[in-house]
Coordinates of N, CA and C in Angstrom, one line a residue:
M291 N -86.3 46.1 2.0 CA -85.1 45.7 2.7 C -83.9 46.0 2.0
K292 N -83.9 45.7 0.6 CA -82.7 46.1 -0.2 C -82.5 47.6 -0.2
K293 N -83.4 48.4 -0.1 CA -83.2 49.8 0.0 C -82.5 50.2 1.3
N294 N -83.0 49.6 2.3 CA -82.4 49.8 3.7 C -80.9 49.5 3.7
I295 N -80.6 48.4 3.1 CA -79.2 47.9 3.1 C -78.4 48.9 2.2
L296 N -78.8 49.2 1.0 CA -78.1 50.2 0.2 C -77.9 51.4 0.9
V297 N -78.9 52.0 1.6 CA -78.8 53.2 2.4 C -77.7 53.2 3.5
F298 N -77.7 52.0 4.2 CA -76.8 51.7 5.3 C -75.4 51.7 4.7
M299 N -75.2 50.9 3.5 CA -73.9 50.8 2.9 C -73.4 52.2 2.6
A300 N -74.2 53.0 2.0 CA -73.8 54.4 1.5 C -73.4 55.1 2.6
L301 N -74.2 55.2 3.8 CA -73.9 55.9 4.9 C -72.6 55.4 5.6
L302 N -72.4 54.1 5.6 CA -71.1 53.6 6.2 C -70.0 54.0 5.3
L303 N -70.1 53.9 4.0 CA -69.0 54.4 3.2 C -68.7 55.9 3.4
C304 N -69.7 56.7 3.5 CA -69.4 58.2 3.8 C -68.8 58.3 5.0
V305 N -69.1 57.7 6.2 CA -68.6 57.9 7.5 C -67.1 57.4 7.4
S306 N -66.9 56.2 6.9 CA -65.5 55.7 7.0 C -64.7 56.6 6.0
S307 N -65.1 57.2 4.9 CA -64.3 58.0 4.0 C -63.9 59.2 4.9
Y308 N -64.9 59.8 5.6 CA -64.6 61.0 6.4 C -63.6 60.7 7.6
I309 N -63.7 59.4 8.2 CA -62.8 59.2 9.2 C -61.5 58.9 8.8
Q310 N -61.3 58.4 7.6 CA -59.9 58.0 7.1 C -59.4 59.0 6.0
A311 N -60.0 60.2 5.9 CA -59.6 61.1 5.0 C -58.0 61.6 5.2
R312 N -57.4 61.8 4.0 CA -56.1 62.2 4.1 C -55.9 63.5 3.2
T313 N -54.9 64.2 3.4 CA -54.7 65.4 2.5 C -53.9 65.1 1.3
L314 N -54.7 65.4 0.2 CA -54.1 65.3 -1.2 C -53.9 66.7 -1.7
S315 N -52.5 67.0 -2.1 CA -52.3 68.3 -2.5 C -51.4 68.2 -3.7
P316 N -51.7 69.2 -4.7 CA -50.8 69.4 -6.0 C -49.6 70.0 -5.5
T317 N -48.4 69.6 -6.2 CA -47.2 70.2 -5.9 C -46.7 70.8 -7.3
F318 N -45.8 71.8 -7.2 CA -45.1 72.3 -8.2 C -43.7 72.5 -7.8
S319 N -42.7 72.0 -8.7 CA -41.3 72.0 -8.2 C -40.4 72.7 -9.3
I320 N -39.4 73.5 -8.8 CA -38.3 74.0 -9.7 C -37.2 73.0 -9.3
R321 N -36.7 72.3 -10.4 CA -35.5 71.5 -10.2 C -34.3 71.9 -10.8
Y322 N -33.1 71.8 -10.3 CA -31.8 71.9 -10.9 C -31.3 70.4 -11.0
E323 N -31.5 69.9 -12.1 CA -31.2 68.4 -12.4 C -29.8 68.0 -12.0
N324 N -28.9 68.7 -12.6 CA -27.4 68.4 -12.2 C -26.8 69.7 -11.8
F325 N -27.1 70.1 -10.6 CA -26.6 71.6 -10.3 C -25.1 71.7 -10.2
V326 N -24.4 70.5 -10.1 CA -22.9 70.6 -10.1 C -22.3 71.0 -11.3
E327 N -22.9 70.6 -12.5 CA -22.5 71.0 -13.7 C -23.3 72.1 -14.4
S328 N -24.5 72.2 -14.1 CA -25.3 73.2 -14.8 C -26.4 73.7 -13.9
T329 N -26.8 75.0 -14.0 CA -27.8 75.6 -13.2 C -29.1 75.8 -13.9
D330 N -29.3 75.0 -15.1 CA -30.4 75.1 -15.8 C -31.6 74.7 -15.1
P331 N -32.7 75.4 -14.8 CA -33.9 75.0 -14.2 C -34.8 74.1 -14.9
T332 N -35.5 73.3 -14.3 CA -36.6 72.4 -15.0 C -37.8 72.5 -14.0
A333 N -38.9 72.2 -14.5 CA -40.2 72.3 -13.7 C -40.8 70.9 -13.6
A334 N -41.5 70.5 -12.4 CA -42.1 69.3 -12.3 C -43.4 69.6 -11.7
I335 N -44.5 68.7 -11.9 CA -45.6 68.9 -11.2 C -46.0 67.4 -10.6
G336 N -46.9 67.5 -9.6 CA -47.3 66.1 -9.1 C -48.4 66.3 -8.1
L337 N -48.7 65.1 -7.4 CA -49.5 65.0 -6.3 C -48.9 64.5 -5.0
K338 N -49.2 65.0 -3.9 CA -48.7 64.4 -2.7 C -49.8 64.1 -1.8
L339 N -49.7 62.8 -1.2 CA -50.8 62.4 -0.3 C -50.2 62.3 1.0
D340 N -50.6 63.1 2.0 CA -50.1 63.0 3.4 C -50.7 61.9 4.1
I341 N -50.0 60.9 4.6 CA -50.4 59.8 5.2 C -50.7 60.0 6.8
D342 N -49.7 60.7 7.3 CA -49.9 61.2 8.7 C -48.9 62.3 8.8
G343 N -48.6 62.9 9.9 CA -47.8 64.0 10.1 C -46.4 63.8 9.5
N344 N -45.8 62.7 9.5 CA -44.4 62.3 9.1 C -44.3 61.6 7.9
R345 N -45.3 60.9 7.4 CA -45.2 60.0 6.2 C -46.1 60.7 5.0
Y346 N -45.6 60.4 3.7 CA -46.4 61.0 2.6 C -45.9 60.0 1.4
T347 N -46.8 60.0 0.4 CA -46.3 59.3 -0.9 C -47.0 60.2 -2.0
G348 N -46.6 60.0 -3.2 CA -47.1 60.8 -4.4 C -46.4 60.3 -5.6
F349 N -46.6 61.3 -6.5 CA -46.0 61.1 -7.9 C -45.5 62.4 -8.5
Q350 N -44.5 62.4 -9.3 CA -44.1 63.6 -10.0 C -43.8 63.3 -11.4
V351 N -43.9 64.3 -12.4 CA -43.6 64.2 -13.7 C -42.9 65.5 -14.1
N352 N -41.8 65.6 -15.0 CA -41.3 66.8 -15.3 C -42.0 67.4 -16.4
S353 N -41.7 68.7 -16.7 CA -42.5 69.4 -17.7 C -42.4 68.9 -19.1
D354 N -41.4 68.2 -19.5 CA -41.4 67.5 -20.8 C -41.8 66.2 -20.9
G355 N -42.2 65.6 -19.7 CA -42.8 64.2 -19.6 C -41.8 63.0 -19.7
R356 N -40.4 63.4 -19.7 CA -39.4 62.4 -19.9 C -39.0 61.7 -18.5
D357 N -39.4 62.3 -17.5 CA -39.0 61.8 -16.2 C -40.2 61.7 -15.2
T358 N -40.6 60.5 -14.9 CA -41.7 60.3 -13.9 C -41.3 59.3 -12.9
R359 N -42.0 59.6 -11.7 CA -41.6 58.8 -10.5 C -42.7 58.8 -9.5
L360 N -42.8 57.6 -8.7 CA -43.6 57.6 -7.6 C -42.5 57.8 -6.4
L361 N -43.0 58.6 -5.3 CA -42.2 58.9 -4.3 C -42.7 58.5 -3.0
V362 N -41.9 58.2 -2.0 CA -42.3 58.0 -0.7 C -41.4 58.7 0.3
G363 N -42.0 59.3 1.2 CA -41.1 60.1 2.2 C -41.5 59.9 3.7
W364 N -40.5 60.0 4.5 CA -40.8 59.7 5.9 C -39.8 60.7 6.6
D365 N -40.6 61.6 7.4 CA -39.7 62.7 8.1 C -38.8 63.4 7.1
W366 N -37.7 63.3 7.1 CA -36.8 64.2 6.1 C -36.2 63.3 5.1
G367 N -36.6 62.1 5.0 CA -36.1 61.2 3.8 C -37.0 61.1 2.7
V368 N -36.6 60.8 1.5 CA -37.4 60.7 0.4 C -36.9 59.6 -0.6
V369 N -37.6 58.7 -1.1 CA -37.1 57.7 -2.1 C -38.1 57.8 -3.4
G370 N -37.5 57.7 -4.5 CA -38.4 57.7 -5.7 C -38.0 56.6 -6.6
I371 N -39.0 56.0 -7.3 CA -38.9 55.0 -8.2 C -39.7 55.3 -9.4
G372 N -39.0 55.3 -10.6 CA -39.8 55.7 -11.8 C -39.1 55.4 -13.0
T373 N -39.4 56.1 -14.1 CA -38.7 55.8 -15.5 C -38.3 57.1 -16.1
I374 N -37.3 56.9 -16.9 CA -36.8 58.2 -17.6 C -36.5 57.8 -19.0
D375 N -36.8 58.6 -19.9 CA -36.6 58.5 -21.5 C -35.1 59.1 -21.7
V376 N -34.4 58.1 -22.2 CA -33.0 58.4 -22.4 C -32.7 58.7 -23.8
A377 N -33.6 58.6 -24.7 CA -33.4 58.8 -26.1 C -33.1 60.2 -26.5
A378 N -32.4 60.4 -27.5 CA -32.2 61.8 -28.0 C -33.4 62.3 -28.5
A379 N -33.5 63.7 -28.4 CA -34.7 64.5 -28.9 C -35.0 64.2 -30.2
G380 N -36.3 63.7 -30.4 CA -36.8 63.4 -31.7 C -36.7 61.9 -32.0
A381 N -35.8 61.2 -31.3 CA -35.8 59.7 -31.6 C -36.9 59.1 -30.8
A382 N -37.1 57.7 -31.1 CA -38.1 56.9 -30.5 C -37.7 56.8 -29.0
P383 N -38.7 56.8 -28.2 CA -38.4 56.7 -26.6 C -37.8 55.5 -26.3
V384 N -36.8 55.6 -25.3 CA -36.2 54.5 -24.7 C -36.4 54.8 -23.1
Y385 N -37.2 54.0 -22.6 CA -37.5 54.2 -21.1 C -36.7 53.1 -20.3
L386 N -36.0 53.8 -19.3 CA -35.2 52.9 -18.4 C -35.6 53.2 -16.9
A387 N -35.4 52.2 -16.0 CA -35.5 52.5 -14.6 C -34.8 53.6 -14.1
H388 N -35.3 54.3 -13.1 CA -34.8 55.5 -12.6 C -35.1 55.6 -11.1
Y389 N -34.0 55.7 -10.3 CA -34.1 55.7 -8.8 C -33.6 57.0 -8.2
T390 N -34.2 57.5 -7.2 CA -33.7 58.6 -6.5 C -33.8 58.4 -5.1
F391 N -33.0 59.0 -4.3 CA -33.1 58.9 -2.8 C -32.4 60.2 -2.3
G392 N -32.9 60.8 -1.2 CA -32.4 62.1 -0.7 C -33.1 62.4 0.6
V393 N -32.9 63.8 0.7 CA -33.5 64.4 2.0 C -34.2 65.6 1.6
G394 N -35.2 66.0 2.6 CA -35.9 67.1 2.3 C -36.2 67.9 3.6
Y395 N -36.3 69.2 3.4 CA -36.5 70.1 4.5 C -37.6 71.0 4.4
E396 N -38.7 71.1 5.3 CA -39.8 72.0 5.0 C -39.3 73.4 5.6
I397 N -39.1 74.3 4.7 CA -38.7 75.7 5.0 C -39.9 76.4 5.8
L398 N -41.0 76.3 5.0 CA -42.1 77.0 5.5 C -43.3 76.0 5.3
D399 N -44.5 76.3 5.8 CA -45.6 75.4 5.7 C -46.0 75.3 4.1
G400 N -45.7 74.2 3.5 CA -46.0 74.1 2.1 C -44.8 74.3 1.2
L401 N -43.7 74.8 1.7 CA -42.5 75.2 0.9 C -41.4 74.2 1.4
T402 N -40.9 73.3 0.6 CA -39.9 72.2 0.9 C -38.8 72.3 -0.1
T403 N -37.5 72.1 0.4 CA -36.4 72.0 -0.5 C -35.9 70.5 -0.3
T404 N -35.4 69.9 -1.5 CA -35.0 68.5 -1.5 C -33.7 68.4 -2.1
F405 N -32.8 67.6 -1.7 CA -31.5 67.3 -2.2 C -31.4 65.8 -2.4
E406 N -31.3 65.3 -3.8 CA -31.4 64.0 -4.1 C -30.3 63.4 -4.9
Y407 N -29.9 62.1 -4.7 CA -29.0 61.6 -5.7 C -29.9 60.7 -6.7
C408 N -29.7 60.9 -8.0 CA -30.5 60.3 -9.0 C -29.7 59.5 -9.7
M409 N -30.1 58.2 -10.1 CA -29.3 57.3 -10.9 C -30.2 56.4 -11.8
T410 N -29.6 56.1 -12.9 CA -30.2 55.4 -14.0 C -29.2 54.1 -14.3
P411 N -29.3 53.1 -13.6 CA -28.2 52.2 -13.6 C -28.2 51.3 -14.9
D412 N -29.2 51.3 -15.7 CA -29.2 50.6 -17.0 C -28.9 51.4 -18.1
A413 N -28.6 52.6 -18.0 CA -28.1 53.5 -19.1 C -26.6 53.3 -19.4
S414 N -26.4 53.2 -20.7 CA -25.0 52.7 -21.2 C -24.7 53.4 -22.6
G415 N -23.5 53.4 -23.0 CA -23.1 53.9 -24.2 C -23.5 55.3 -24.5
D416 N -24.1 55.3 -25.7 CA -24.6 56.7 -26.2 C -25.6 57.3 -25.3
Q417 N -26.4 56.4 -24.6 CA -27.3 57.1 -23.7 C -26.7 58.0 -22.5
L418 N -25.5 57.7 -22.2 CA -24.8 58.4 -21.2 C -24.0 59.8 -21.7
D419 N -24.0 59.8 -23.1 CA -23.4 60.9 -23.7 C -24.5 62.0 -23.7
A420 N -24.1 63.2 -23.1 CA -25.1 64.2 -23.0 C -25.4 64.9 -24.3
T421 N -24.6 64.8 -25.3 CA -24.8 65.4 -26.6 C -25.7 64.5 -27.4
L422 N -25.8 63.2 -27.2 CA -26.7 62.3 -28.0 C -28.0 61.9 -27.2
G423 N -27.9 61.6 -26.1 CA -29.2 61.2 -25.3 C -29.6 62.2 -24.3
N424 N -30.5 61.9 -23.5 CA -31.0 62.8 -22.4 C -29.8 63.2 -21.5
V425 N -29.8 64.3 -21.3 CA -28.6 65.0 -20.4 C -28.8 64.4 -18.9
N426 N -30.0 64.0 -18.5 CA -30.2 63.5 -17.3 C -30.1 62.0 -17.0
S427 N -29.6 61.3 -18.0 CA -29.5 59.9 -17.9 C -28.3 59.4 -17.1
N428 N -27.3 60.3 -16.9 CA -26.1 60.0 -15.9 C -26.7 60.1 -14.4
S429 N -25.9 59.5 -13.6 CA -26.0 59.7 -12.1 C -25.7 61.1 -11.8
R430 N -26.6 61.8 -11.1 CA -26.5 63.2 -10.7 C -27.0 63.6 -9.4
L431 N -26.7 64.8 -9.0 CA -27.3 65.4 -7.8 C -28.4 66.3 -8.2
R432 N -29.6 66.3 -7.5 CA -30.7 67.2 -8.0 C -31.0 68.0 -6.7
L433 N -31.2 69.3 -7.0 CA -31.7 70.2 -5.9 C -33.0 70.7 -6.4
A434 N -34.1 70.7 -5.6 CA -35.4 71.2 -6.0 C -36.0 72.0 -5.0
L435 N -36.9 72.8 -5.3 CA -37.7 73.8 -4.4 C -39.2 73.4 -4.7
S436 N -39.9 72.9 -3.8 CA -41.3 72.5 -4.1 C -42.3 73.2 -3.3
V437 N -43.3 73.5 -4.0 CA -44.6 74.2 -3.3 C -45.7 73.3 -3.3
S438 N -46.2 73.1 -2.2 CA -47.6 72.1 -2.0 C -48.7 73.2 -1.8
F439 N -49.7 72.9 -2.4 CA -51.0 73.9 -2.3 C -52.0 73.3 -1.4

């Protein structure tokens, strides 16, 4: 009897997983963090989970690991909540809350461009000085080109 229940539960789990399957795809992004002042590119990797045709969620982290975020998108809008390390290079990490919101446009299937406003409201003093802290601790505009596989 126990064996039948276990087989039934395993079968039910497999069928329900197949019915509720979502698309999980890795992403690679080329970002221009503050493209108004500088066009130095950075890279970010992440995962994107397609909820339905219009909504998605996921996370991203930049190549040096100082900027991580969870993101939620619906149609052309995107909101991100995460942390950023605002300490100077080589100093002990100082993590602050980091928020982004913006718009995205899918150019081709799997190729998206996004334009976001990024802010770190708790950054103050030396953390806002680009020569002392992280150059991305100020509020800025981010332009990114992302590829989803």
